[in-house]
């Protein structure tokens, strides 16, 4: 059984057991989306007519008052009747339809403390934008976990993921760090997320600052490389915040970027385990020390919510326009009662 969902004049067919976001993205109809776990509220919309089942929508993200007022989370809600939804507005960005994938594991390697690089080979290329992510299906559990792509859009047949181990995690401790090996087949879907650059035609080459916490560095790798290829003379600062030097990785990759692009700078920052070779503190504080004014800059933040919140405040303090601040929270799955990331 299925229902017809009208989104700003676009017809989308949605199965009864399918979320509205999944149906829209598979149909190539853009809707804002980020965490896809119901925790961020990015995909909140108003039901103009019809009814939905709110599913597992958390009350802290979608209150009873909001539900009564006709609001819903597209990543959690499923239709129980035909629906009409307003247009979410033009995204101004490319829309790549959501696809199911079967990938082959090419590499699983330790790159830092409790951190692994996983590369996946695809039989057919996946169209995506640098900064987006995919979902992996955890075998035997029915669980799905989100991992950002460290790729540029032209690296569309070998996908690179950075995975941080979480004690007891369904996907990490019990799978990726337990026995995942080259040659294994992995089910996935993607691309997802709105954390990506504007189209090249709208990119004026203005200065950028990117701040990543832990494996929040992953999408910033693709964003930075894409931005520098578009405008090789662009000023671009990339900060990586971690606990200690054992958590740093890909230093050679960033050294090579610095050699190739004269106005690119990579700044590792250690918060808990000092090392004379690196700066001490938090990456957002390092940004405040380095940049007296960020007027005309764009800012990109990816990592734990407290770091992202601190970054937003730091960017605004340096007069960055709010519309130029982009963020991606890495929300652990244990926020929903299941320990993993």
PDB file of N, CA, C and O in Angstrom, residues 67-113:
ATOM      1  N   UNK A  67       3.465  19.014  17.067  1.00  0.00           N
ATOM      2  CA  UNK A  67       2.692  17.960  16.395  1.00  0.00           C
ATOM      3  C   UNK A  67       1.246  18.387  16.232  1.00  0.00           C
ATOM      4  O   UNK A  67       0.632  18.194  15.178  1.00  0.00           O
ATOM      5  N   UNK A  68       0.688  18.981  17.302  1.00  0.00           N
ATOM      6  CA  UNK A  68      -0.706  19.440  17.238  1.00  0.00           C
ATOM      7  C   UNK A  68      -0.876  20.555  16.206  1.00  0.00           C
ATOM      8  O   UNK A  68      -1.953  20.716  15.627  1.00  0.00           O
ATOM      9  N   UNK A  69       0.215  21.311  15.966  1.00  0.00           N
ATOM     10  CA  UNK A  69       0.147  22.409  14.997  1.00  0.00           C
ATOM     11  C   UNK A  69       0.402  21.932  13.570  1.00  0.00           C
ATOM     12  O   UNK A  69       0.436  22.748  12.645  1.00  0.00           O
ATOM     13  N   UNK A  70       0.604  20.619  13.384  1.00  0.00           N
ATOM     14  CA  UNK A  70       0.774  20.082  12.036  1.00  0.00           C
ATOM     15  C   UNK A  70       2.206  19.956  11.575  1.00  0.00           C
ATOM     16  O   UNK A  70       2.458  19.727  10.383  1.00  0.00           O
ATOM     17  N   UNK A  71       3.165  20.065  12.490  1.00  0.00           N
ATOM     18  CA  UNK A  71       4.560  19.910  12.111  1.00  0.00           C
ATOM     19  C   UNK A  71       4.992  18.451  12.241  1.00  0.00           C
ATOM     20  O   UNK A  71       4.429  17.688  13.027  1.00  0.00           O
ATOM     21  N   UNK A  72       5.995  18.061  11.477  1.00  0.00           N
ATOM     22  CA  UNK A  72       6.499  16.691  11.497  1.00  0.00           C
ATOM     23  C   UNK A  72       7.960  16.687  11.066  1.00  0.00           C
ATOM     24  O   UNK A  72       8.456  17.664  10.492  1.00  0.00           O
ATOM     25  N   UNK A  73       8.651  15.599  11.373  1.00  0.00           N
ATOM     26  CA  UNK A  73      10.030  15.390  10.930  1.00  0.00           C
ATOM     27  C   UNK A  73      10.010  14.443   9.740  1.00  0.00           C
ATOM     28  O   UNK A  73       9.589  13.283   9.863  1.00  0.00           O
ATOM     29  N   UNK A  74      10.477  14.897   8.601  1.00  0.00           N
ATOM     30  CA  UNK A  74      10.406  14.085   7.386  1.00  0.00           C
ATOM     31  C   UNK A  74      11.229  12.809   7.500  1.00  0.00           C
ATOM     32  O   UNK A  74      10.902  11.799   6.876  1.00  0.00           O
ATOM     33  N   UNK A  75      12.292  12.823   8.310  1.00  0.00           N
ATOM     34  CA  UNK A  75      13.142  11.637   8.407  1.00  0.00           C
ATOM     35  C   UNK A  75      12.533  10.549   9.279  1.00  0.00           C
ATOM     36  O   UNK A  75      13.020   9.410   9.273  1.00  0.00           O
ATOM     37  N   UNK A  76      11.485  10.886  10.028  1.00  0.00           N
ATOM     38  CA  UNK A  76      10.847   9.914  10.914  1.00  0.00           C
ATOM     39  C   UNK A  76       9.393   9.635  10.544  1.00  0.00           C
ATOM     40  O   UNK A  76       8.886   8.534  10.783  1.00  0.00           O
ATOM     41  N   UNK A  77       8.712  10.616   9.975  1.00  0.00           N
ATOM     42  CA  UNK A  77       7.271  10.507   9.709  1.00  0.00           C
ATOM     43  C   UNK A  77       6.982   9.625   8.501  1.00  0.00           C
ATOM     44  O   UNK A  77       7.701   9.664   7.493  1.00  0.00           O
ATOM     45  N   UNK A  78       5.892   8.865   8.610  1.00  0.00           N
ATOM     46  CA  UNK A  78       5.383   8.050   7.514  1.00  0.00           C
ATOM     47  C   UNK A  78       3.930   8.418   7.268  1.00  0.00           C
ATOM     48  O   UNK A  78       3.206   8.725   8.213  1.00  0.00           O
ATOM     49  N   UNK A  79       3.489   8.395   6.016  1.00  0.00           N
ATOM     50  CA  UNK A  79       2.107   8.810   5.738  1.00  0.00           C
ATOM     51  C   UNK A  79       1.103   7.733   6.165  1.00  0.00           C
ATOM     52  O   UNK A  79       1.396   6.536   6.098  1.00  0.00           O
ATOM     53  N   UNK A  80      -0.063   8.180   6.580  1.00  0.00           N
ATOM     54  CA  UNK A  80      -1.182   7.254   6.806  1.00  0.00           C
ATOM     55  C   UNK A  80      -2.343   7.618   5.884  1.00  0.00           C
ATOM     56  O   UNK A  80      -3.352   6.904   5.831  1.00  0.00           O
ATOM     57  N   UNK A  81      -2.204   8.738   5.174  1.00  0.00           N
ATOM     58  CA  UNK A  81      -3.130   9.153   4.123  1.00  0.00           C
ATOM     59  C   UNK A  81      -2.295   9.827   3.038  1.00  0.00           C
ATOM     60  O   UNK A  81      -1.094  10.044   3.207  1.00  0.00           O
ATOM     61  N   UNK A  82      -2.932  10.203   1.933  1.00  0.00           N
ATOM     62  CA  UNK A  82      -2.258  11.076   0.976  1.00  0.00           C
ATOM     63  C   UNK A  82      -1.939  12.386   1.687  1.00  0.00           C
ATOM     64  O   UNK A  82      -2.682  12.835   2.579  1.00  0.00           O
ATOM     65  N   UNK A  83      -0.844  13.029   1.274  1.00  0.00           N
ATOM     66  CA  UNK A  83      -0.375  14.224   1.974  1.00  0.00           C
ATOM     67  C   UNK A  83      -0.103  15.359   1.012  1.00  0.00           C
ATOM     68  O   UNK A  83       0.223  15.135  -0.162  1.00  0.00           O
ATOM     69  N   UNK A  84      -0.201  16.555   1.534  1.00  0.00           N
ATOM     70  CA  UNK A  84       0.299  17.728   0.823  1.00  0.00           C
ATOM     71  C   UNK A  84       1.269  18.452   1.738  1.00  0.00           C
ATOM     72  O   UNK A  84       0.977  18.703   2.916  1.00  0.00           O
ATOM     73  N   UNK A  85       2.435  18.774   1.195  1.00  0.00           N
ATOM     74  CA  UNK A  85       3.481  19.478   1.931  1.00  0.00           C
ATOM     75  C   UNK A  85       3.902  20.703   1.138  1.00  0.00           C
ATOM     76  O   UNK A  85       3.884  20.680  -0.090  1.00  0.00           O
ATOM     77  N   UNK A  86       4.299  21.769   1.805  1.00  0.00           N
ATOM     78  CA  UNK A  86       4.779  22.941   1.060  1.00  0.00           C
ATOM     79  C   UNK A  86       6.143  22.675   0.457  1.00  0.00           C
ATOM     80  O   UNK A  86       6.871  21.776   0.883  1.00  0.00           O
ATOM     81  N   UNK A  87       6.490  23.471  -0.543  1.00  0.00           N
ATOM     82  CA  UNK A  87       7.840  23.373  -1.095  1.00  0.00           C
ATOM     83  C   UNK A  87       8.839  23.814  -0.039  1.00  0.00           C
ATOM     84  O   UNK A  87       8.628  24.819   0.642  1.00  0.00           O
ATOM     85  N   UNK A  88       9.931  23.066   0.156  1.00  0.00           N
ATOM     86  CA  UNK A  88      10.941  23.489   1.133  1.00  0.00           C
ATOM     87  C   UNK A  88      11.755  24.677   0.652  1.00  0.00           C
ATOM     88  O   UNK A  88      12.613  25.173   1.368  1.00  0.00           O
ATOM     89  N   UNK A  89      11.491  25.125  -0.580  1.00  0.00           N
ATOM     90  CA  UNK A  89      12.248  26.233  -1.150  1.00  0.00           C
ATOM     91  C   UNK A  89      13.409  25.703  -1.954  1.00  0.00           C
ATOM     92  O   UNK A  89      13.885  24.594  -1.736  1.00  0.00           O
ATOM     93  N   UNK A  90      13.891  26.472  -2.906  1.00  0.00           N
ATOM     94  CA  UNK A  90      15.014  25.999  -3.729  1.00  0.00           C
ATOM     95  C   UNK A  90      16.259  25.811  -2.885  1.00  0.00           C
ATOM     96  O   UNK A  90      16.615  26.656  -2.071  1.00  0.00           O
ATOM     97  N   UNK A  91      16.933  24.700  -3.079  1.00  0.00           N
ATOM     98  CA  UNK A  91      18.149  24.445  -2.313  1.00  0.00           C
ATOM     99  C   UNK A  91      19.326  25.220  -2.881  1.00  0.00           C
ATOM    100  O   UNK A  91      20.284  25.497  -2.196  1.00  0.00           O
ATOM    101  N   UNK A  92      19.251  25.558  -4.150  1.00  0.00           N
ATOM    102  CA  UNK A  92      20.374  26.220  -4.791  1.00  0.00           C
ATOM    103  C   UNK A  92      21.545  25.280  -5.012  1.00  0.00           C
ATOM    104  O   UNK A  92      22.636  25.712  -5.332  1.00  0.00           O
ATOM    105  N   UNK A  93      21.301  23.989  -4.838  1.00  0.00           N
ATOM    106  CA  UNK A  93      22.381  23.018  -4.952  1.00  0.00           C
ATOM    107  C   UNK A  93      21.914  21.828  -5.771  1.00  0.00           C
ATOM    108  O   UNK A  93      20.720  21.618  -5.963  1.00  0.00           O
ATOM    109  N   UNK A  94      22.879  21.048  -6.210  1.00  0.00           N
ATOM    110  CA  UNK A  94      22.551  19.860  -6.986  1.00  0.00           C
ATOM    111  C   UNK A  94      21.770  18.875  -6.135  1.00  0.00           C
ATOM    112  O   UNK A  94      21.979  18.772  -4.931  1.00  0.00           O
ATOM    113  N   UNK A  95      20.856  18.158  -6.766  1.00  0.00           N
ATOM    114  CA  UNK A  95      20.089  17.126  -6.088  1.00  0.00           C
ATOM    115  C   UNK A  95      20.449  15.790  -6.718  1.00  0.00           C
ATOM    116  O   UNK A  95      20.205  15.556  -7.897  1.00  0.00           O
ATOM    117  N   UNK A  96      21.051  14.934  -5.944  1.00  0.00           N
ATOM    118  CA  UNK A  96      21.406  13.599  -6.415  1.00  0.00           C
ATOM    119  C   UNK A  96      20.461  12.604  -5.759  1.00  0.00           C
ATOM    120  O   UNK A  96      20.415  12.520  -4.528  1.00  0.00           O
ATOM    121  N   UNK A  97      19.693  11.857  -6.541  1.00  0.00           N
ATOM    122  CA  UNK A  97      18.724  10.934  -5.950  1.00  0.00           C
ATOM    123  C   UNK A  97      19.386   9.933  -5.013  1.00  0.00           C
ATOM    124  O   UNK A  97      20.495   9.448  -5.259  1.00  0.00           O
ATOM    125  N   UNK A  98      18.695   9.637  -3.922  1.00  0.00           N
ATOM    126  CA  UNK A  98      19.144   8.638  -2.961  1.00  0.00           C
ATOM    127  C   UNK A  98      19.078   7.258  -3.600  1.00  0.00           C
ATOM    128  O   UNK A  98      18.095   6.912  -4.248  1.00  0.00           O
ATOM    129  N   UNK A  99      20.156   6.469  -3.411  1.00  0.00           N
ATOM    130  CA  UNK A  99      20.226   5.132  -4.011  1.00  0.00           C
ATOM    131  C   UNK A  99      20.650   4.104  -2.980  1.00  0.00           C
ATOM    132  O   UNK A  99      21.378   4.420  -2.035  1.00  0.00           O
ATOM    133  N   UNK A 100      20.219   2.865  -3.180  1.00  0.00           N
ATOM    134  CA  UNK A 100      20.742   1.741  -2.412  1.00  0.00           C
ATOM    135  C   UNK A 100      21.992   1.229  -3.112  1.00  0.00           C
ATOM    136  O   UNK A 100      22.039   1.159  -4.351  1.00  0.00           O
ATOM    137  N   UNK A 101      22.995   0.858  -2.325  1.00  0.00           N
ATOM    138  CA  UNK A 101      24.285   0.456  -2.876  1.00  0.00           C
ATOM    139  C   UNK A 101      24.728  -0.871  -2.275  1.00  0.00           C
ATOM    140  O   UNK A 101      24.402  -1.185  -1.137  1.00  0.00           O
ATOM    141  N   UNK A 102      25.470  -1.621  -3.053  1.00  0.00           N
ATOM    142  CA  UNK A 102      26.211  -2.764  -2.533  1.00  0.00           C
ATOM    143  C   UNK A 102      27.673  -2.513  -2.882  1.00  0.00           C
ATOM    144  O   UNK A 102      28.034  -2.394  -4.049  1.00  0.00           O
ATOM    145  N   UNK A 103      28.507  -2.393  -1.856  1.00  0.00           N
ATOM    146  CA  UNK A 103      29.909  -2.039  -2.045  1.00  0.00           C
ATOM    147  C   UNK A 103      30.802  -3.177  -1.576  1.00  0.00           C
ATOM    148  O   UNK A 103      30.403  -4.004  -0.747  1.00  0.00           O
ATOM    149  N   UNK A 104      32.011  -3.191  -2.079  1.00  0.00           N
ATOM    150  CA  UNK A 104      33.026  -4.158  -1.659  1.00  0.00           C
ATOM    151  C   UNK A 104      34.084  -3.437  -0.842  1.00  0.00           C
ATOM    152  O   UNK A 104      34.609  -2.396  -1.264  1.00  0.00           O
ATOM    153  N   UNK A 105      34.400  -3.953   0.319  1.00  0.00           N
ATOM    154  CA  UNK A 105      35.434  -3.358   1.162  1.00  0.00           C
ATOM    155  C   UNK A 105      36.791  -3.546   0.495  1.00  0.00           C
ATOM    156  O   UNK A 105      37.193  -4.671   0.183  1.00  0.00           O
ATOM    157  N   UNK A 106      37.503  -2.433   0.260  1.00  0.00           N
ATOM    158  CA  UNK A 106      38.831  -2.485  -0.354  1.00  0.00           C
ATOM    159  C   UNK A 106      39.945  -2.375   0.678  1.00  0.00           C
ATOM    160  O   UNK A 106      41.003  -2.976   0.519  1.00  0.00           O
ATOM    161  N   UNK A 107      39.709  -1.580   1.713  1.00  0.00           N
ATOM    162  CA  UNK A 107      40.753  -1.337   2.721  1.00  0.00           C
ATOM    163  C   UNK A 107      40.124  -1.104   4.076  1.00  0.00           C
ATOM    164  O   UNK A 107      39.098  -0.424   4.195  1.00  0.00           O
ATOM    165  N   UNK A 108      40.722  -1.655   5.101  1.00  0.00           N
ATOM    166  CA  UNK A 108      40.416  -1.327   6.490  1.00  0.00           C
ATOM    167  C   UNK A 108      41.760  -1.148   7.185  1.00  0.00           C
ATOM    168  O   UNK A 108      42.516  -2.104   7.329  1.00  0.00           O
ATOM    169  N   UNK A 109      42.085   0.079   7.567  1.00  0.00           N
ATOM    170  CA  UNK A 109      43.407   0.337   8.134  1.00  0.00           C
ATOM    171  C   UNK A 109      43.311   1.285   9.324  1.00  0.00           C
ATOM    172  O   UNK A 109      42.480   2.194   9.353  1.00  0.00           O
ATOM    173  N   UNK A 110      44.181   1.062  10.304  1.00  0.00           N
ATOM    174  CA  UNK A 110      44.275   1.938  11.474  1.00  0.00           C
ATOM    175  C   UNK A 110      45.067   3.183  11.084  1.00  0.00           C
ATOM    176  O   UNK A 110      46.188   3.079  10.576  1.00  0.00           O
ATOM    177  N   UNK A 111      44.495   4.361  11.324  1.00  0.00           N
ATOM    178  CA  UNK A 111      45.169   5.601  10.950  1.00  0.00           C
ATOM    179  C   UNK A 111      45.458   6.491  12.147  1.00  0.00           C
ATOM    180  O   UNK A 111      46.258   7.426  12.048  1.00  0.00           O
ATOM    181  N   UNK A 112      44.799   6.236  13.279  1.00  0.00           N
ATOM    182  CA  UNK A 112      45.027   6.996  14.507  1.00  0.00           C
ATOM    183  C   UNK A 112      44.462   6.172  15.654  1.00  0.00           C
ATOM    184  O   UNK A 112      43.950   5.072  15.451  1.00  0.00           O
ATOM    185  N   UNK A 113      44.555   6.689  16.860  1.00  0.00           N
ATOM    186  CA  UNK A 113      44.052   5.966  18.021  1.00  0.00           C
ATOM    187  C   UNK A 113      42.557   5.690  17.878  1.00  0.00           C
ATOM    188  O   UNK A 113      41.749   6.599  17.724  1.00  0.00           O
TER     189      UNK A 113
END
